Amino acid sequence: MSGSRHQVLKLLSWNVNGLKSENKIKGVLAEIKDSHVVFLQETHIGPDDTGVLHELEGFRKYFTRYNGRSRGVAILIRETLVWEDVSHNEDTEGRSLILTCKLHGQLYTFVNVYNPREDIQLLDELELEHDLGVLVIGGDFNTALNPELDRTNTQYYALCKCVQRLRDRFELKDIWREIHPEKREYTYAQGASESRLDYFFMQKNSVSLVQCCEIRQTAISDHDPICLHLNSGGVYPLAPEIDPNDRIKSHVESIINQSKKDVSYDSKGWVSVHAAESLHTAAESLHTAAESLHTAAESLRTAAESLRTAEGSPSTAAESPCMEGGSLHTAAGNLCTAAGSLHMAAGSLCTAAGGLHTAAGSLCMEGGSLHTAAGSLRTAAGSLRMEGGSLHTAAGSLRTAAGSLESAHGSLCMEGRSLHMSAQSLHTATGGLCTAAGSLQKVCRLTAEISTLIGKLGITEESDN
């Protein structure tokens, strides 16, 4: 898309919370592509990081160099606009930047502010020229001006008084609140608390230039950007080729990356593997126990047949009891071995059941994370509806994706419940096996008693002879 836009100057202010990663820079560039003037706060740009801003192509860049891991502000102005008499004044502590310039003969003064909560002198020390032209002050002021409307936590910060003194000194209006006098919308969230901390201020004699002022939703930073459109007499060309889907891609990539952080796929995978290995071991133990039981059963059947033969052949009765006593002892040994195998199998089943419980818990945790991701997608879809046209279609696609994630969440929870039921069944089976092992031990004792009786019977018959 290429062309020009008449009589609208588009400004955007955004606390980006750092510009050190390549993905963050790509996301920021996609968000600001349709803007002519951009205020960035918390760039975290130090003396050795100035090359980072060069990746924000299409803009002339003015920024503070603060040697620290926080703070830092920048003002970007579109290269395709004809700017004249540009000058800037930066704060050495990375808190503010003042840029004056002319555009189509109109003087503008742009003031970008990042006001840390602990710094209550910055706004009082802010010095501006007398001839300001159209004054636009924007940035992150770290305070809620109206504790009833601009915060969900109604604690009132002392920094608000400093902002109010600045407003009184230059007769400034809170532009977003002027347009939305009763609306509750926020630019920053921390836990359950949300606040509107980011503002555009203009002098009351310039408010008539305002066309609109809106808060955009994004997942790229912990702050949402605020945009301001001003009516003007100029003709402002857009960026050479602006892909309307870039912002969608940026939203989706950010949500997916956050979801990857929230869901530990590796943990679930390893739990499933270990559970499967435990089940395999338990199955092998059960197979061994079954073979031992089969051998013991064969021995018992052989002994029983020998006893029946002895009863039918009195001539061999004297020898058969002792022989069959030995067979029964052997069978008893086999039964004891089988009982031991069953005990081992029961232990393996208990281990497998524990693994299944862990896997079920992991699946439920992943299901919860997917549900959270689905909520984030729905939020992103709501913000994208504001873009209109193709963006509205994309929002529908995101809602569909959210529905799919919710379905996946339901399936995972069902799978988790099934695994839980399987674990319970395995526990029940383990109990049954333990009971069977106990019964086998009783059989062992009974067999031993039978052997003793047979031995006694043999001694008696020898006496009679």
Tab-separated table of C-alpha atoms in Angstrom:
chain	number	residue	atom	x	y	z
A	1	MET	CA	0.000	0.000	0.000
A	2	SER	CA	1.404	3.451	-0.839
A	3	GLY	CA	0.068	6.997	-1.122
A	4	SER	CA	-0.469	10.032	1.112
A	5	ARG	CA	-2.758	11.128	3.871
A	6	HIS	CA	-4.090	14.680	4.016
A	7	GLN	CA	-4.253	16.833	7.139
A	8	VAL	CA	-3.607	14.065	9.693
A	9	LEU	CA	-0.415	13.831	11.740
A	10	LYS	CA	-0.260	10.476	13.555
A	11	LEU	CA	1.624	10.261	16.851
A	12	LEU	CA	2.184	7.245	19.105
A	13	SER	CA	3.610	6.988	22.649
A	14	TRP	CA	4.730	3.663	24.095
A	15	ASN	CA	6.745	2.274	27.009
A	16	VAL	CA	8.423	-0.624	25.182
A	17	ASN	CA	10.260	-2.010	28.255
A	18	GLY	CA	13.539	-2.559	26.399
A	19	LEU	CA	14.720	-2.801	22.789
A	20	LYS	CA	17.588	-5.263	23.188
A	21	SER	CA	16.056	-8.344	21.466
A	22	GLU	CA	15.534	-8.832	17.735
A	23	ASN	CA	11.961	-10.092	18.197
A	24	LYS	CA	11.077	-7.031	20.304
A	25	ILE	CA	12.447	-4.660	17.637
A	26	LYS	CA	10.468	-6.436	14.899
A	27	GLY	CA	7.298	-6.245	16.981
A	28	VAL	CA	7.787	-2.549	17.759
A	29	LEU	CA	8.493	-1.752	14.098
A	30	ALA	CA	5.293	-3.500	13.029
A	31	GLU	CA	3.307	-1.520	15.622
A	32	ILE	CA	4.676	1.933	14.691
A	33	LYS	CA	4.807	1.572	10.899
A	34	ASP	CA	1.755	3.750	10.272
A	35	SER	CA	2.893	6.564	12.629
A	36	HIS	CA	4.636	9.836	11.728
A	37	VAL	CA	5.985	10.717	15.203
A	38	VAL	CA	6.794	8.096	17.856
A	39	PHE	CA	7.620	8.586	21.548
A	40	LEU	CA	9.360	5.542	23.103
A	41	GLN	CA	10.071	5.112	26.819
A	42	GLU	CA	12.302	2.636	28.678
A	43	THR	CA	14.412	1.922	25.610
A	44	HIS	CA	17.259	0.746	27.908
A	45	ILE	CA	19.716	2.200	25.377
A	46	GLY	CA	23.173	2.903	26.792
A	47	PRO	CA	26.242	4.457	25.135
A	48	ASP	CA	27.216	1.067	23.660
A	49	ASP	CA	23.744	0.166	22.370
A	50	THR	CA	23.034	2.999	19.941
A	51	GLY	CA	23.150	0.643	16.950
A	52	VAL	CA	19.928	-0.997	18.136
A	53	LEU	CA	17.769	1.956	17.062
A	54	HIS	CA	19.173	1.858	13.526
A	55	GLU	CA	17.087	-1.273	12.966
A	56	LEU	CA	13.948	0.879	13.260
A	57	GLU	CA	14.101	1.831	9.601
A	58	GLY	CA	12.167	4.691	8.023
A	59	PHE	CA	12.630	7.168	10.894
A	60	ARG	CA	15.038	9.871	11.980
A	61	LYS	CA	15.976	8.978	15.536
A	62	TYR	CA	16.680	11.177	18.569
A	63	PHE	CA	17.372	9.419	21.860
A	64	THR	CA	18.970	9.668	25.274
A	65	ARG	CA	22.081	7.683	26.200
A	66	TYR	CA	21.736	6.546	29.781
A	67	ASN	CA	24.257	4.128	31.283
A	68	GLY	CA	21.807	1.891	33.113
A	69	ARG	CA	19.489	-1.072	32.693
A	70	SER	CA	16.351	1.048	32.850
A	71	ARG	CA	15.088	4.395	31.619
A	72	GLY	CA	15.963	5.852	28.233
A	73	VAL	CA	13.597	7.710	25.868
A	74	ALA	CA	13.555	8.305	22.109
A	75	ILE	CA	11.590	10.349	19.575
A	76	LEU	CA	11.311	8.997	16.029
A	77	ILE	CA	10.078	11.168	13.146
A	78	ARG	CA	9.142	9.787	9.742
A	79	GLU	CA	11.894	10.332	7.162
A	80	THR	CA	9.406	10.884	4.341
A	81	LEU	CA	8.099	14.087	5.961
A	82	VAL	CA	9.839	17.408	5.290
A	83	TRP	CA	11.044	18.496	8.736
A	84	GLU	CA	12.744	21.877	9.159
A	85	ASP	CA	14.735	23.569	11.946
A	86	VAL	CA	14.992	20.369	13.971
A	87	SER	CA	16.693	20.671	17.363
A	88	HIS	CA	16.582	18.562	20.489
A	89	ASN	CA	17.542	18.686	24.144
A	90	GLU	CA	18.007	15.473	26.114
A	91	ASP	CA	18.064	14.733	29.833
A	92	THR	CA	21.351	13.133	30.932
A	93	GLU	CA	19.501	10.671	33.178
A	94	GLY	CA	17.407	9.205	30.373
A	95	ARG	CA	14.080	10.601	31.604
A	96	SER	CA	13.036	13.206	29.022
A	97	LEU	CA	13.714	14.446	25.506
A	98	ILE	CA	12.505	17.714	23.935
A	99	LEU	CA	12.416	18.058	20.140
A	100	THR	CA	11.349	21.209	18.292
A	101	CYS	CA	10.789	21.343	14.544
A	102	LYS	CA	8.686	22.831	11.792
A	103	LEU	CA	6.439	20.909	9.457
A	104	HIS	CA	4.876	22.799	6.548
A	105	GLY	CA	5.655	26.035	8.374
A	106	GLN	CA	3.972	24.970	11.641
A	107	LEU	CA	6.174	24.911	14.747
A	108	TYR	CA	5.866	21.800	16.933
A	109	THR	CA	7.364	21.049	20.331
A	110	PHE	CA	7.420	17.346	21.182
A	111	VAL	CA	8.256	16.381	24.779
A	112	ASN	CA	8.790	12.701	25.604
A	113	VAL	CA	8.753	11.848	29.336
A	114	TYR	CA	9.562	8.747	31.356
A	115	ASN	CA	8.933	9.675	34.985
A	116	PRO	CA	10.133	7.016	37.481
A	117	ARG	CA	7.962	6.823	40.592
A	118	GLU	CA	10.864	7.713	42.863
A	119	ASP	CA	11.652	10.894	40.888
A	120	ILE	CA	9.232	13.663	41.847
A	121	GLN	CA	11.460	16.583	40.739
A	122	LEU	CA	11.638	15.835	37.005
A	123	LEU	CA	8.395	17.511	35.977
A	124	ASP	CA	9.019	20.548	38.169
A	125	GLU	CA	12.461	20.971	36.571
A	126	LEU	CA	11.198	20.612	32.998
A	127	GLU	CA	12.031	23.823	31.104
A	128	LEU	CA	10.379	24.794	27.815
A	129	GLU	CA	10.775	27.752	25.485
A	130	HIS	CA	8.169	30.502	25.454
A	131	ASP	CA	7.369	30.006	21.758
A	132	LEU	CA	6.178	26.400	21.744
A	133	GLY	CA	3.919	26.296	18.695
A	134	VAL	CA	1.818	23.138	18.974
A	135	LEU	CA	2.993	21.544	22.237
A	136	VAL	CA	2.571	17.773	22.588
A	137	ILE	CA	3.791	16.132	25.808
A	138	GLY	CA	3.562	12.354	25.932
A	139	GLY	CA	4.990	9.399	27.795
A	140	ASP	CA	4.818	7.170	30.852
A	141	PHE	CA	4.138	9.318	33.939
A	142	ASN	CA	3.818	6.366	36.347
A	143	THR	CA	0.744	7.770	38.051
A	144	ALA	CA	-3.023	7.634	37.690
A	145	LEU	CA	-4.498	11.127	37.404
A	146	ASN	CA	-7.980	10.036	38.426
A	147	PRO	CA	-7.763	7.268	41.059
A	148	GLU	CA	-11.434	6.389	40.566
A	149	LEU	CA	-11.347	6.006	36.767
A	150	ASP	CA	-7.689	5.351	35.945
A	151	ARG	CA	-6.892	2.554	38.416
A	152	THR	CA	-8.458	-0.685	39.590
A	153	ASN	CA	-6.418	-0.272	42.799
A	154	THR	CA	-7.446	3.161	44.104
A	155	GLN	CA	-4.201	3.979	45.965
A	156	TYR	CA	-3.322	7.604	45.145
A	157	TYR	CA	0.326	8.348	44.371
A	158	ALA	CA	2.100	11.574	45.409
A	159	LEU	CA	3.588	11.794	41.907
A	160	CYS	CA	0.131	12.752	40.668
A	161	LYS	CA	0.537	16.165	42.314
A	162	CYS	CA	3.696	16.781	40.255
A	163	VAL	CA	1.819	15.995	37.052
A	164	GLN	CA	-0.969	18.319	38.101
A	165	ARG	CA	1.527	21.157	38.692
A	166	LEU	CA	2.915	20.608	35.184
A	167	ARG	CA	-0.600	20.741	33.752
A	168	ASP	CA	-1.356	23.950	35.610
A	169	ARG	CA	1.913	25.566	34.495
A	170	PHE	CA	1.287	24.993	30.773
A	171	GLU	CA	-2.535	24.757	30.802
A	172	LEU	CA	-2.458	21.144	29.617
A	173	LYS	CA	-5.375	18.847	28.887
A	174	ASP	CA	-5.370	15.055	29.237
A	175	ILE	CA	-6.396	14.344	25.627
A	176	TRP	CA	-7.610	10.766	26.062
A	177	ARG	CA	-9.781	11.740	29.045
A	178	GLU	CA	-11.134	14.757	27.140
A	179	ILE	CA	-12.430	12.391	24.450
A	180	HIS	CA	-13.486	9.602	26.854
A	181	PRO	CA	-14.697	11.415	30.005
A	182	GLU	CA	-16.224	8.366	31.745
A	183	LYS	CA	-14.460	5.440	30.102
A	184	ARG	CA	-12.341	2.955	32.050
A	185	GLU	CA	-9.404	1.731	29.974
A	186	TYR	CA	-5.853	1.084	31.070
A	187	THR	CA	-2.333	1.064	29.620
A	188	TYR	CA	-0.539	-1.037	32.255
A	189	ALA	CA	-1.382	-4.176	34.215
A	190	GLN	CA	0.438	-5.767	37.145
A	191	GLY	CA	-1.270	-8.806	38.580
A	192	ALA	CA	-4.887	-7.949	39.314
A	193	SER	CA	-4.197	-4.183	39.334
A	194	GLU	CA	-4.569	-2.103	36.154
A	195	SER	CA	-3.731	1.577	35.639
A	196	ARG	CA	-3.711	4.279	32.989
A	197	LEU	CA	-0.163	5.601	33.344
A	198	ASP	CA	0.552	6.727	29.760
A	199	TYR	CA	-0.746	10.071	28.453
A	200	PHE	CA	-0.753	12.685	25.733
A	201	PHE	CA	-1.097	16.277	27.001
A	202	MET	CA	-1.742	19.361	24.860
A	203	GLN	CA	-2.458	22.982	25.666
A	204	LYS	CA	-6.118	23.867	25.740
A	205	ASN	CA	-5.770	26.266	22.779
A	206	SER	CA	-4.571	23.309	20.614
A	207	VAL	CA	-7.164	20.720	21.657
A	208	SER	CA	-9.287	21.627	18.627
A	209	LEU	CA	-6.602	20.021	16.415
A	210	VAL	CA	-7.249	16.589	17.923
A	211	GLN	CA	-9.000	14.133	15.648
A	212	CYS	CA	-8.822	11.063	17.918
A	213	CYS	CA	-6.850	9.529	20.785
A	214	GLU	CA	-7.020	5.793	21.498
A	215	ILE	CA	-5.276	3.079	23.510
A	216	ARG	CA	-4.104	0.080	21.522
A	217	GLN	CA	-3.774	-3.377	23.027
A	218	THR	CA	-0.605	-5.392	22.468
A	219	ALA	CA	1.226	-8.314	24.059
A	220	ILE	CA	4.714	-7.081	23.127
A	221	SER	CA	5.306	-4.967	26.261
A	222	ASP	CA	3.846	-4.639	29.755
A	223	HIS	CA	2.453	-1.248	28.625
A	224	ASP	CA	-0.031	-0.607	25.820
A	225	PRO	CA	0.686	2.193	23.321
A	226	ILE	CA	-1.491	5.294	23.054
A	227	CYS	CA	-2.000	6.988	19.682
A	228	LEU	CA	-2.969	10.586	18.866
A	229	HIS	CA	-4.148	11.942	15.488
A	230	LEU	CA	-3.939	15.688	14.840
A	231	ASN	CA	-5.582	17.677	12.075
A	232	SER	CA	-3.070	19.786	10.159
A	233	GLY	CA	-2.632	21.550	6.832
A	234	GLY	CA	0.100	19.266	5.533
A	235	VAL	CA	0.119	16.288	3.197
A	236	TYR	CA	1.913	13.385	4.867
A	237	PRO	CA	3.024	10.352	2.843
A	238	LEU	CA	2.703	6.957	4.400
A	239	ALA	CA	5.492	4.408	4.692
A	240	PRO	CA	6.420	3.015	1.227
A	241	GLU	CA	4.898	-0.433	1.727
A	242	ILE	CA	2.926	-1.107	4.893
A	243	ASP	CA	1.697	-4.656	5.253
A	244	PRO	CA	-1.612	-4.423	7.174
A	245	ASN	CA	-1.026	-7.907	8.542
A	246	ASP	CA	2.312	-7.094	10.212
A	247	ARG	CA	0.605	-5.993	13.410
A	248	ILE	CA	-1.446	-9.201	13.465
A	249	LYS	CA	1.700	-11.281	13.043
A	250	SER	CA	3.361	-9.372	15.851
A	251	HIS	CA	0.382	-9.937	18.198
A	252	VAL	CA	0.173	-13.644	17.433
A	253	GLU	CA	3.940	-14.236	17.709
A	254	SER	CA	4.028	-12.488	21.085
A	255	ILE	CA	1.101	-14.526	22.430
A	256	ILE	CA	2.580	-17.794	21.156
A	257	ASN	CA	5.983	-16.974	22.694
A	258	GLN	CA	4.330	-16.153	26.017
A	259	SER	CA	2.293	-19.374	25.846
A	260	LYS	CA	5.512	-21.352	25.264
A	261	LYS	CA	6.914	-19.828	28.457
A	262	ASP	CA	3.769	-20.685	30.398
A	263	VAL	CA	3.498	-24.355	29.217
A	264	SER	CA	6.369	-26.811	29.843
A	265	TYR	CA	5.988	-29.331	27.032
A	266	ASP	CA	9.275	-31.037	27.911
A	267	SER	CA	8.096	-31.797	31.436
A	268	LYS	CA	4.867	-33.346	30.200
A	269	GLY	CA	6.719	-35.340	27.576
A	270	TRP	CA	9.226	-36.764	30.028
A	271	VAL	CA	6.492	-37.586	32.533
A	272	SER	CA	4.597	-39.474	29.820
A	273	VAL	CA	7.756	-41.349	28.774
A	274	HIS	CA	8.554	-42.336	32.356
A	275	ALA	CA	4.957	-43.441	32.942
A	276	ALA	CA	5.051	-45.549	29.778
A	277	GLU	CA	8.352	-47.124	30.844
A	278	SER	CA	6.911	-47.927	34.273
A	279	LEU	CA	3.858	-49.555	32.695
A	280	HIS	CA	6.100	-51.597	30.396
A	281	THR	CA	8.159	-52.796	33.375
A	282	ALA	CA	4.972	-53.670	35.267
A	283	ALA	CA	3.669	-55.628	32.272
A	284	GLU	CA	6.905	-57.625	32.086
A	285	SER	CA	6.701	-58.365	35.822
A	286	LEU	CA	3.112	-59.545	35.454
A	287	HIS	CA	4.121	-61.768	32.542
A	288	THR	CA	6.888	-63.344	34.657
A	289	ALA	CA	4.465	-63.834	37.551
A	290	ALA	CA	1.946	-65.468	35.223
A	291	GLU	CA	4.589	-67.910	33.998
A	292	SER	CA	5.530	-68.745	37.599
A	293	LEU	CA	1.885	-69.346	38.471
A	294	HIS	CA	1.505	-71.572	35.418
A	295	THR	CA	4.534	-73.633	36.496
A	296	ALA	CA	3.176	-73.910	40.048
A	297	ALA	CA	-0.240	-74.966	38.759
A	298	GLU	CA	1.350	-77.684	36.614
A	299	SER	CA	3.277	-78.944	39.657
A	300	LEU	CA	0.096	-79.040	41.746
A	301	ARG	CA	-1.778	-80.914	39.026
A	302	THR	CA	1.061	-83.440	38.776
A	303	ALA	CA	1.035	-83.919	42.545
A	304	ALA	CA	-2.737	-84.348	42.585
A	305	GLU	CA	-2.588	-86.989	39.844
A	306	SER	CA	0.140	-88.848	41.732
A	307	LEU	CA	-1.972	-88.847	44.900
A	308	ARG	CA	-4.937	-90.253	43.008
A	309	THR	CA	-2.687	-92.952	41.526
A	310	ALA	CA	-1.372	-93.805	44.984
A	311	GLU	CA	-4.900	-94.202	46.313
A	312	GLY	CA	-5.695	-96.697	43.521
A	313	SER	CA	-2.442	-98.737	43.889
A	314	PRO	CA	-1.902	-99.841	47.538
A	315	SER	CA	1.317	-101.630	46.593
A	316	THR	CA	3.009	-98.358	45.825
A	317	ALA	CA	1.331	-96.421	48.572
A	318	ALA	CA	4.323	-96.722	50.841
A	319	GLU	CA	6.606	-94.969	48.345
A	320	SER	CA	4.176	-92.568	46.672
A	321	PRO	CA	3.420	-90.330	49.695
A	322	CYS	CA	7.069	-89.468	50.185
A	323	MET	CA	7.544	-88.896	46.466
A	324	GLU	CA	4.483	-86.724	46.246
A	325	GLY	CA	5.527	-84.908	49.384
A	326	GLY	CA	8.637	-83.846	47.498
A	327	SER	CA	6.529	-82.788	44.526
A	328	LEU	CA	4.283	-80.774	46.775
A	329	HIS	CA	7.306	-79.122	48.380
A	330	THR	CA	8.550	-78.231	44.914
A	331	ALA	CA	5.108	-76.884	43.986
A	332	ALA	CA	5.029	-74.914	47.219
A	333	GLY	CA	8.403	-73.405	46.348
A	334	ASN	CA	7.116	-72.467	42.925
A	335	LEU	CA	4.052	-70.870	44.477
A	336	CYS	CA	6.205	-68.845	46.863
A	337	THR	CA	8.340	-67.700	43.941
A	338	ALA	CA	5.175	-66.727	42.083
A	339	ALA	CA	3.956	-64.844	45.147
A	340	GLY	CA	7.241	-62.918	45.255
A	341	SER	CA	6.909	-62.078	41.570
A	342	LEU	CA	3.382	-60.854	42.175
A	343	HIS	CA	4.618	-58.624	44.997
A	344	MET	CA	7.262	-57.171	42.681
A	345	ALA	CA	4.637	-56.668	39.978
A	346	ALA	CA	2.413	-54.923	42.507
A	347	GLY	CA	5.276	-52.543	43.354
A	348	SER	CA	5.856	-51.820	39.667
A	349	LEU	CA	2.157	-51.129	39.204
A	350	CYS	CA	2.210	-48.698	42.126
A	351	THR	CA	5.160	-46.877	40.518
A	352	ALA	CA	3.320	-46.781	37.194
A	353	ALA	CA	0.204	-45.480	38.919
A	354	GLY	CA	2.247	-42.669	40.475
A	355	GLY	CA	3.658	-41.816	37.043
A	356	LEU	CA	0.161	-41.701	35.599
A	357	HIS	CA	-0.972	-39.397	38.415
A	358	THR	CA	1.948	-37.075	37.653
A	359	ALA	CA	1.174	-37.172	33.925
A	360	ALA	CA	-2.478	-36.403	34.636
A	361	GLY	CA	-1.452	-33.404	36.741
A	362	SER	CA	0.870	-32.170	33.985
A	363	LEU	CA	-1.903	-32.473	31.412
A	364	CYS	CA	-4.295	-30.504	33.603
A	365	MET	CA	-1.633	-27.794	34.143
A	366	GLU	CA	-1.048	-27.589	30.390
A	367	GLY	CA	-4.796	-27.400	29.864
A	368	GLY	CA	-4.931	-24.420	32.237
A	369	SER	CA	-2.094	-22.714	30.350
A	370	LEU	CA	-3.886	-23.276	27.043
A	371	HIS	CA	-7.015	-21.765	28.570
A	372	THR	CA	-4.959	-18.694	29.568
A	373	ALA	CA	-3.529	-18.494	26.050
A	374	ALA	CA	-7.058	-18.705	24.650
A	375	GLY	CA	-8.055	-15.759	26.823
A	376	SER	CA	-5.055	-13.796	25.540
A	377	LEU	CA	-6.060	-14.582	21.963
A	378	ARG	CA	-9.583	-13.351	22.623
A	379	THR	CA	-8.163	-10.111	24.046
A	380	ALA	CA	-5.938	-9.695	20.995
A	381	ALA	CA	-8.909	-10.378	18.718
A	382	GLY	CA	-10.876	-7.628	20.458
A	383	SER	CA	-8.112	-5.080	19.908
A	384	LEU	CA	-7.626	-6.083	16.287
A	385	ARG	CA	-11.281	-5.374	15.500
A	386	MET	CA	-10.384	-1.667	15.774
A	387	GLU	CA	-8.128	-1.995	12.720
A	388	GLY	CA	-11.113	-2.723	10.404
A	389	GLY	CA	-11.130	-4.387	6.999
A	390	SER	CA	-8.708	-7.272	6.757
A	391	LEU	CA	-7.842	-6.920	10.440
A	392	HIS	CA	-11.459	-7.713	11.351
A	393	THR	CA	-11.202	-10.935	9.338
A	394	ALA	CA	-7.963	-11.750	11.129
A	395	ALA	CA	-9.696	-11.170	14.479
A	396	GLY	CA	-12.284	-13.766	13.491
A	397	SER	CA	-9.471	-16.185	12.725
A	398	LEU	CA	-7.956	-15.514	16.135
A	399	ARG	CA	-11.295	-16.197	17.812
A	400	THR	CA	-11.468	-19.488	15.918
A	401	ALA	CA	-7.952	-20.289	17.119
A	402	ALA	CA	-9.023	-19.455	20.671
A	403	GLY	CA	-11.959	-21.850	20.321
A	404	SER	CA	-9.603	-24.544	19.055
A	405	LEU	CA	-7.334	-23.988	22.037
A	406	GLU	CA	-10.304	-24.261	24.383
A	407	SER	CA	-11.309	-27.518	22.664
A	408	ALA	CA	-7.749	-28.743	23.072
A	409	HIS	CA	-7.932	-27.717	26.720
A	410	GLY	CA	-11.109	-29.770	27.155
A	411	SER	CA	-9.546	-32.764	25.412
A	412	LEU	CA	-6.436	-32.550	27.570
A	413	CYS	CA	-8.521	-32.365	30.741
A	414	MET	CA	-10.533	-35.415	29.578
A	415	GLU	CA	-7.281	-37.234	28.871
A	416	GLY	CA	-6.025	-36.241	32.301
A	417	ARG	CA	-9.206	-37.580	33.914
A	418	SER	CA	-8.898	-40.812	31.903
A	419	LEU	CA	-5.316	-41.236	33.075
A	420	HIS	CA	-6.461	-40.580	36.629
A	421	MET	CA	-9.156	-43.279	36.282
A	422	SER	CA	-6.553	-45.628	34.793
A	423	ALA	CA	-4.303	-44.954	37.758
A	424	GLN	CA	-7.158	-45.763	40.128
A	425	SER	CA	-7.846	-48.989	38.205
A	426	LEU	CA	-4.176	-49.903	38.488
A	427	HIS	CA	-4.322	-49.264	42.242
A	428	THR	CA	-7.373	-51.558	42.422
A	429	ALA	CA	-5.562	-54.207	40.377
A	430	THR	CA	-2.575	-53.864	42.681
A	431	GLY	CA	-4.808	-54.527	45.650
A	432	GLY	CA	-6.207	-57.598	43.902
A	433	LEU	CA	-2.723	-58.866	43.167
A	434	CYS	CA	-1.692	-58.355	46.773
A	435	THR	CA	-4.786	-60.318	47.851
A	436	ALA	CA	-3.894	-63.077	45.375
A	437	ALA	CA	-0.351	-63.138	46.727
A	438	GLY	CA	-1.730	-63.553	50.228
A	439	SER	CA	-3.957	-66.407	49.054
A	440	LEU	CA	-0.965	-68.076	47.432
A	441	GLN	CA	0.957	-67.832	50.671
A	442	LYS	CA	-1.957	-69.581	52.415
A	443	VAL	CA	-1.799	-72.294	49.746
A	444	CYS	CA	1.924	-72.629	50.478
A	445	ARG	CA	1.215	-73.149	54.146
A	446	LEU	CA	-1.593	-75.656	53.335
A	447	THR	CA	0.739	-77.524	50.997
A	448	ALA	CA	3.351	-77.731	53.707
A	449	GLU	CA	0.742	-79.144	56.101
A	450	ILE	CA	-0.306	-81.715	53.476
A	451	SER	CA	3.338	-82.701	53.052
A	452	THR	CA	3.627	-83.165	56.789
A	453	LEU	CA	0.504	-85.324	56.882
A	454	ILE	CA	1.744	-87.433	53.987
A	455	GLY	CA	5.033	-87.911	55.769
A	456	LYS	CA	3.243	-89.087	58.869
A	457	LEU	CA	1.065	-91.411	56.768
A	458	GLY	CA	4.167	-93.026	55.261
A	459	ILE	CA	5.691	-93.674	58.672
A	460	THR	CA	2.493	-95.373	59.907
A	461	GLU	CA	2.306	-97.738	56.961
A	462	GLU	CA	5.927	-98.785	57.424
A	463	SER	CA	5.074	-99.612	61.043
A	464	ASP	CA	2.193	-101.841	59.945
A	465	ASN	CA	4.444	-103.789	57.604
